[in-house]
Amino acid sequence: MSITVHPVSPALGAEVAGVDLSRRLGAEEFDTVHRALLDHGVVFLRDQEVQPRDLVDFAARFGPLNVHPMMKPLDGYPAILEIVKNPEDRHNFGGSWHTDLSYLARPALASLLYAREIPPVGGDTLFASMYLAYEALSDGLKGLLSGLRAVHDTRRIYTPDAQRRLGGTIGDAASMRRNRPEDQHEEAVHPVVRTHPETGRRALYVNCNFTSRFEDMTEAESAPLLDFLFTHLQRPEFTCRFRWTEGAVALWDNRCTQHYALNDYHGHRRVMHRVSIEGDRPA
Ligand code: SIN
């Protein structure tokens, strides 16, 4: 079967057809999917009938897998995070713009999300290109940002106070389980503009879930510019929106994109399996 790649928006995203993740892809097939990921930032593969093992095996071809430092994994699969929202839950996981695991020294290179159970309508995921967000800035601001580094800290969302402030973003306790006490946190410092190690393009690398301040500045001093960037990076022309179908897979490059899980399907259940691949130190 030949693989086809169809962009879903000028900004980012492509539907890739002709790939069956329930069997090991040949080297050429894998290279085609990898190339599509680099070209489009996020790729969508529909109608996959896969087991947790298949997801892990496919993701591991990109590199070592992350074990989520804050949330309990799927039983028997340390690298799979089961993202669940039950009909009675009000909050969802990932319901604000972010890139995965940016609070680690080696944040996720990419993440793969598999739709096991989806609501009849709603629960779409939005993606945004951080290449475009960076390129749309003025030369003056690009210059200023290129000299800055920023702190990424789990305390932005993984504390009871933060949860109250945000109205909850990481799932109700009944549906997703923490694996860390609330007083432990993860923190890392990264450049505000990073160069993608494979494409050589520059991308904005701050996100409203985890970026708390610029290095050597207070949160209050950092807030005006960070707030500007958090608003700027979600401009509609930088985004695409994926309507899930059961068995669909999204694979996104966390080095140059952000995503947002819409929480518009109260009263219905949504279950996704996520695997993240460890990346390099942003530079
Ligand atoms: C995530 O942020 O990884 C979850 C995305 C989603 O559930 O659509």
CSV table of C-alpha atoms and ligand atoms in Angstrom, one decimal:
chain,number,residue,atom,x,y,z
A,1,MET,CA,0.0,0.0,0.0
A,2,SER,CA,1.5,3.4,-0.9
A,3,ILE,CA,1.5,6.2,1.7
A,4,THR,CA,-0.2,9.5,0.9
A,5,VAL,CA,0.3,12.7,2.8
A,6,HIS,CA,-2.4,15.5,2.7
A,7,PRO,CA,-2.0,18.8,4.5
A,8,VAL,CA,-5.0,19.8,6.6
A,9,SER,CA,-4.1,23.5,6.9
A,10,PRO,CA,-1.4,25.8,5.6
A,11,ALA,CA,0.0,26.2,9.1
A,12,LEU,CA,0.6,22.6,10.2
A,13,GLY,CA,-0.9,19.1,10.2
A,14,ALA,CA,-1.3,16.4,7.6
A,15,GLU,CA,-3.4,13.3,7.3
A,16,VAL,CA,-1.2,10.3,6.4
A,17,ALA,CA,-3.0,7.3,4.8
A,18,GLY,CA,-1.7,3.9,3.9
A,19,VAL,CA,0.1,3.1,7.2
A,20,ASP,CA,-0.9,0.2,9.5
A,21,LEU,CA,0.7,0.6,12.9
A,22,SER,CA,-0.4,-2.9,14.0
A,23,ARG,CA,2.7,-4.3,12.1
A,24,ARG,CA,6.3,-3.1,12.1
A,25,LEU,CA,6.8,-0.5,9.4
A,26,GLY,CA,9.5,-1.1,6.9
A,27,ALA,CA,12.4,1.4,6.9
A,28,GLU,CA,11.1,3.3,3.9
A,29,GLU,CA,7.6,3.6,5.4
A,30,PHE,CA,9.0,4.7,8.7
A,31,ASP,CA,11.1,7.4,6.9
A,32,THR,CA,8.0,8.7,5.1
A,33,VAL,CA,6.1,9.1,8.3
A,34,HIS,CA,9.1,10.7,10.0
A,35,ARG,CA,9.6,13.1,7.0
A,36,ALA,CA,5.9,14.0,7.1
A,37,LEU,CA,6.2,14.8,10.9
A,38,LEU,CA,9.2,17.1,10.2
A,39,ASP,CA,7.4,18.8,7.3
A,40,HIS,CA,4.0,19.3,8.9
A,41,GLY,CA,4.6,19.3,12.7
A,42,VAL,CA,1.7,16.9,13.4
A,43,VAL,CA,0.4,13.9,11.4
A,44,PHE,CA,-2.9,12.1,11.7
A,45,LEU,CA,-3.4,8.4,11.0
A,46,ARG,CA,-6.9,7.1,11.0
A,47,ASP,CA,-8.5,3.7,11.6
A,48,GLN,CA,-5.6,2.1,13.4
A,49,GLU,CA,-6.4,-1.2,15.3
A,50,VAL,CA,-3.5,-1.4,17.6
A,51,GLN,CA,-2.7,-2.7,21.0
A,52,PRO,CA,-0.7,-0.8,23.7
A,53,ARG,CA,2.4,-2.8,22.7
A,54,ASP,CA,2.2,-1.6,19.0
A,55,LEU,CA,2.1,2.0,20.1
A,56,VAL,CA,5.1,1.5,22.3
A,57,ASP,CA,7.1,-0.3,19.6
A,58,PHE,CA,6.3,2.3,17.0
A,59,ALA,CA,7.1,5.3,19.3
A,60,ALA,CA,10.4,3.7,20.4
A,61,ARG,CA,11.7,3.9,16.8
A,62,PHE,CA,12.0,7.6,17.3
A,63,GLY,CA,14.1,7.3,20.5
A,64,PRO,CA,13.8,6.4,24.2
A,65,LEU,CA,10.4,6.8,25.8
A,66,ASN,CA,9.5,9.2,28.6
A,67,VAL,CA,7.8,7.9,31.7
A,68,HIS,CA,5.5,10.6,32.9
A,69,PRO,CA,7.0,12.1,36.0
A,70,MET,CA,3.7,13.3,37.5
A,71,MET,CA,1.0,10.9,36.5
A,72,LYS,CA,0.5,7.2,37.0
A,73,PRO,CA,0.9,5.1,33.8
A,74,LEU,CA,-1.4,2.5,32.3
A,75,ASP,CA,-1.0,-0.7,34.3
A,76,GLY,CA,1.7,-2.9,32.8
A,77,TYR,CA,2.9,-0.1,30.4
A,78,PRO,CA,5.2,2.5,32.2
A,79,ALA,CA,5.5,4.6,29.0
A,80,ILE,CA,1.7,4.8,28.3
A,81,LEU,CA,-0.3,7.6,29.9
A,82,GLU,CA,-4.0,6.9,29.9
A,83,ILE,CA,-5.8,10.2,29.5
A,84,VAL,CA,-9.4,9.7,30.7
A,85,LYS,CA,-12.3,12.1,31.2
A,86,ASN,CA,-15.5,10.4,32.6
A,87,PRO,CA,-19.0,11.7,32.1
A,88,GLU,CA,-19.1,13.1,35.7
A,89,ASP,CA,-15.7,14.9,35.4
A,90,ARG,CA,-15.6,18.6,34.8
A,91,HIS,CA,-11.9,19.0,34.1
A,92,ASN,CA,-9.7,17.5,31.3
A,93,PHE,CA,-6.1,16.8,30.9
A,94,GLY,CA,-4.2,19.1,28.6
A,95,GLY,CA,-6.9,21.7,28.3
A,96,SER,CA,-4.7,24.7,27.7
A,97,TRP,CA,-1.9,25.5,25.2
A,98,HIS,CA,1.3,23.6,26.0
A,99,THR,CA,4.1,21.5,24.8
A,100,ASP,CA,4.7,18.2,26.6
A,101,LEU,CA,7.1,17.8,29.5
A,102,SER,CA,8.9,21.1,28.9
A,103,TYR,CA,9.8,21.1,32.7
A,104,LEU,CA,12.3,18.3,32.1
A,105,ALA,CA,15.9,18.8,31.1
A,106,ARG,CA,15.2,16.7,28.1
A,107,PRO,CA,11.6,17.4,27.1
A,108,ALA,CA,9.6,15.3,24.8
A,109,LEU,CA,10.7,15.2,21.2
A,110,ALA,CA,7.3,14.0,20.1
A,111,SER,CA,4.1,12.5,21.5
A,112,LEU,CA,1.7,10.0,20.0
A,113,LEU,CA,-2.0,10.0,21.0
A,114,TYR,CA,-4.4,7.1,20.2
A,115,ALA,CA,-8.2,7.5,20.5
A,116,ARG,CA,-9.7,4.5,22.3
A,117,GLU,CA,-13.0,6.0,23.2
A,118,ILE,CA,-14.3,9.3,22.0
A,119,PRO,CA,-17.5,11.4,22.6
A,120,PRO,CA,-20.1,11.5,19.9
A,121,VAL,CA,-19.1,15.1,19.2
A,122,GLY,CA,-16.4,17.4,20.7
A,123,GLY,CA,-13.1,16.6,22.4
A,124,ASP,CA,-11.1,17.8,19.3
A,125,THR,CA,-7.4,18.7,19.8
A,126,LEU,CA,-6.0,22.0,18.5
A,127,PHE,CA,-2.4,22.3,17.4
A,128,ALA,CA,-0.3,25.4,16.8
A,129,SER,CA,3.0,25.9,14.9
A,130,MET,CA,5.7,27.5,17.0
A,131,TYR,CA,7.7,28.1,13.8
A,132,LEU,CA,5.0,30.4,12.5
A,133,ALA,CA,4.5,32.0,16.0
A,134,TYR,CA,8.3,32.8,16.0
A,135,GLU,CA,8.5,34.0,12.4
A,136,ALA,CA,5.5,36.4,12.8
A,137,LEU,CA,7.3,38.4,15.6
A,138,SER,CA,9.1,41.7,14.8
A,139,ASP,CA,12.9,41.6,14.3
A,140,GLY,CA,13.2,43.7,17.5
A,141,LEU,CA,11.3,41.2,19.6
A,142,LYS,CA,13.1,38.2,17.9
A,143,GLY,CA,16.4,39.8,18.9
A,144,LEU,CA,15.3,40.4,22.5
A,145,LEU,CA,14.0,36.8,22.9
A,146,SER,CA,17.0,35.2,21.4
A,147,GLY,CA,19.1,36.2,24.4
A,148,LEU,CA,16.5,34.9,27.0
A,149,ARG,CA,16.1,31.7,28.8
A,150,ALA,CA,12.9,30.7,30.7
A,151,VAL,CA,12.0,28.5,33.7
A,152,HIS,CA,9.5,25.7,33.1
A,153,ASP,CA,8.0,24.4,36.3
A,154,THR,CA,5.3,21.8,37.1
A,155,ARG,CA,4.0,24.1,40.0
A,156,ARG,CA,2.3,26.2,37.3
A,157,ILE,CA,-0.4,23.6,37.2
A,158,TYR,CA,0.3,20.5,39.4
A,159,THR,CA,-0.6,22.1,42.8
A,160,PRO,CA,-4.0,22.4,44.4
A,161,ASP,CA,-3.6,26.3,44.3
A,162,ALA,CA,-2.9,26.2,40.6
A,163,GLN,CA,-5.8,23.9,40.0
A,164,ARG,CA,-8.1,26.3,41.8
A,165,ARG,CA,-6.8,29.3,39.8
A,166,LEU,CA,-7.1,27.5,36.5
A,167,GLY,CA,-10.4,25.8,37.2
A,168,GLY,CA,-8.5,22.4,36.8
A,169,THR,CA,-6.6,21.1,33.8
A,170,ILE,CA,-5.2,17.8,34.8
A,171,GLY,CA,-8.2,15.5,35.3
A,172,ASP,CA,-10.3,14.8,38.3
A,173,ALA,CA,-8.6,12.6,40.9
A,174,ALA,CA,-11.1,9.8,40.3
A,175,SER,CA,-10.1,9.5,36.6
A,176,MET,CA,-6.4,10.1,36.5
A,177,ARG,CA,-4.0,9.2,39.2
A,178,ARG,CA,-0.9,11.2,40.4
A,179,ASN,CA,2.3,9.3,41.1
A,180,ARG,CA,4.0,12.2,43.0
A,181,PRO,CA,3.3,13.9,46.3
A,182,GLU,CA,2.1,17.5,45.8
A,183,ASP,CA,5.2,19.0,47.4
A,184,GLN,CA,7.6,17.5,44.8
A,185,HIS,CA,8.1,19.3,41.5
A,186,GLU,CA,10.2,19.3,38.4
A,187,GLU,CA,11.8,22.4,36.9
A,188,ALA,CA,14.1,23.1,33.9
A,189,VAL,CA,15.5,26.2,32.2
A,190,HIS,CA,15.4,26.4,28.4
A,191,PRO,CA,16.1,29.0,25.6
A,192,VAL,CA,13.0,31.0,24.8
A,193,VAL,CA,13.7,30.4,21.1
A,194,ARG,CA,15.0,27.0,20.2
A,195,THR,CA,16.5,25.7,17.0
A,196,HIS,CA,15.0,22.4,15.8
A,197,PRO,CA,17.8,19.9,15.7
A,198,GLU,CA,16.5,18.2,12.5
A,199,THR,CA,15.0,21.0,10.4
A,200,GLY,CA,17.3,23.8,11.6
A,201,ARG,CA,14.2,26.2,11.9
A,202,ARG,CA,13.7,28.4,14.9
A,203,ALA,CA,10.6,28.0,17.1
A,204,LEU,CA,9.1,29.8,20.1
A,205,TYR,CA,9.5,27.6,23.2
A,206,VAL,CA,7.4,29.1,26.0
A,207,ASN,CA,4.0,27.7,27.0
A,208,CYS,CA,1.4,28.9,29.5
A,209,ASN,CA,1.1,25.5,31.3
A,210,PHE,CA,4.7,25.4,32.5
A,211,THR,CA,6.7,28.5,31.7
A,212,SER,CA,6.7,30.5,34.9
A,213,ARG,CA,9.3,33.3,34.3
A,214,PHE,CA,12.4,34.4,32.5
A,215,GLU,CA,15.7,33.3,34.0
A,216,ASP,CA,17.1,35.8,36.5
A,217,MET,CA,13.7,37.7,36.6
A,218,THR,CA,10.7,37.5,38.9
A,219,GLU,CA,7.4,36.1,37.9
A,220,ALA,CA,5.9,39.6,38.1
A,221,GLU,CA,8.6,41.1,35.9
A,222,SER,CA,8.2,38.3,33.4
A,223,ALA,CA,4.4,38.2,33.2
A,224,PRO,CA,3.8,41.1,30.7
A,225,LEU,CA,6.0,39.7,28.0
A,226,LEU,CA,5.1,36.0,28.7
A,227,ASP,CA,1.4,36.9,28.6
A,228,PHE,CA,1.9,38.6,25.3
A,229,LEU,CA,3.6,35.5,23.9
A,230,PHE,CA,1.0,33.1,25.3
A,231,THR,CA,-1.7,35.1,23.5
A,232,HIS,CA,0.3,35.6,20.3
A,233,LEU,CA,1.2,31.9,19.9
A,234,GLN,CA,-2.5,30.8,19.7
A,235,ARG,CA,-3.4,33.0,16.7
A,236,PRO,CA,-5.9,31.1,14.5
A,237,GLU,CA,-3.6,31.3,11.4
A,238,PHE,CA,-0.9,29.3,13.3
A,239,THR,CA,-3.3,26.4,14.1
A,240,CYS,CA,-5.2,23.4,12.9
A,241,ARG,CA,-7.9,21.4,14.6
A,242,PHE,CA,-8.2,17.6,14.6
A,243,ARG,CA,-11.6,15.9,14.8
A,244,TRP,CA,-11.0,12.5,16.4
A,245,THR,CA,-12.5,9.3,15.2
A,246,GLU,CA,-12.1,6.0,17.1
A,247,GLY,CA,-8.8,4.4,16.3
A,248,ALA,CA,-7.2,7.6,15.1
A,249,VAL,CA,-3.6,8.4,16.0
A,250,ALA,CA,-2.0,11.9,16.2
A,251,LEU,CA,1.8,12.2,16.3
A,252,TRP,CA,3.1,15.7,17.0
A,253,ASP,CA,6.6,17.2,17.2
A,254,ASN,CA,6.8,18.9,20.6
A,255,ARG,CA,9.9,20.9,19.6
A,256,CYS,CA,8.0,23.1,17.2
A,257,THR,CA,4.2,22.8,18.1
A,258,GLN,CA,1.8,23.2,21.0
A,259,HIS,CA,-1.5,21.6,21.5
A,260,TYR,CA,-4.8,22.1,23.4
A,261,ALA,CA,-7.4,19.5,24.3
A,262,LEU,CA,-10.9,21.0,24.0
A,263,ASN,CA,-13.1,20.3,27.1
A,264,ASP,CA,-16.5,20.7,25.4
A,265,TYR,CA,-18.1,17.2,25.9
A,266,HIS,CA,-19.3,17.1,29.5
A,267,GLY,CA,-21.4,14.0,30.2
A,268,HIS,CA,-19.4,11.8,27.8
A,269,ARG,CA,-16.4,9.6,28.2
A,270,ARG,CA,-13.1,10.1,26.3
A,271,VAL,CA,-10.1,7.7,26.7
A,272,MET,CA,-6.8,8.3,24.9
A,273,HIS,CA,-3.4,6.5,25.2
A,274,ARG,CA,-0.4,8.8,25.0
A,275,VAL,CA,3.3,7.8,24.5
A,276,SER,CA,6.0,10.5,24.6
A,277,ILE,CA,9.5,10.2,23.2
A,278,GLU,CA,12.4,11.8,25.0
A,279,GLY,CA,14.2,14.6,23.1
A,280,ASP,CA,17.5,16.4,23.4
A,281,ARG,CA,18.3,19.5,25.5
A,282,PRO,CA,16.7,22.4,23.7
A,283,ALA,CA,19.3,24.7,22.2
B,1,SIN,C1,-2.3,16.1,25.9
B,1,SIN,O1,-2.1,17.2,26.2
B,1,SIN,O2,-1.4,15.3,25.8
B,1,SIN,C2,-3.7,15.6,25.7
B,1,SIN,C3,-4.3,16.0,24.4
B,1,SIN,C4,-5.7,15.4,24.2
B,1,SIN,O3,-6.2,14.7,25.0
B,1,SIN,O4,-6.3,15.8,23.1
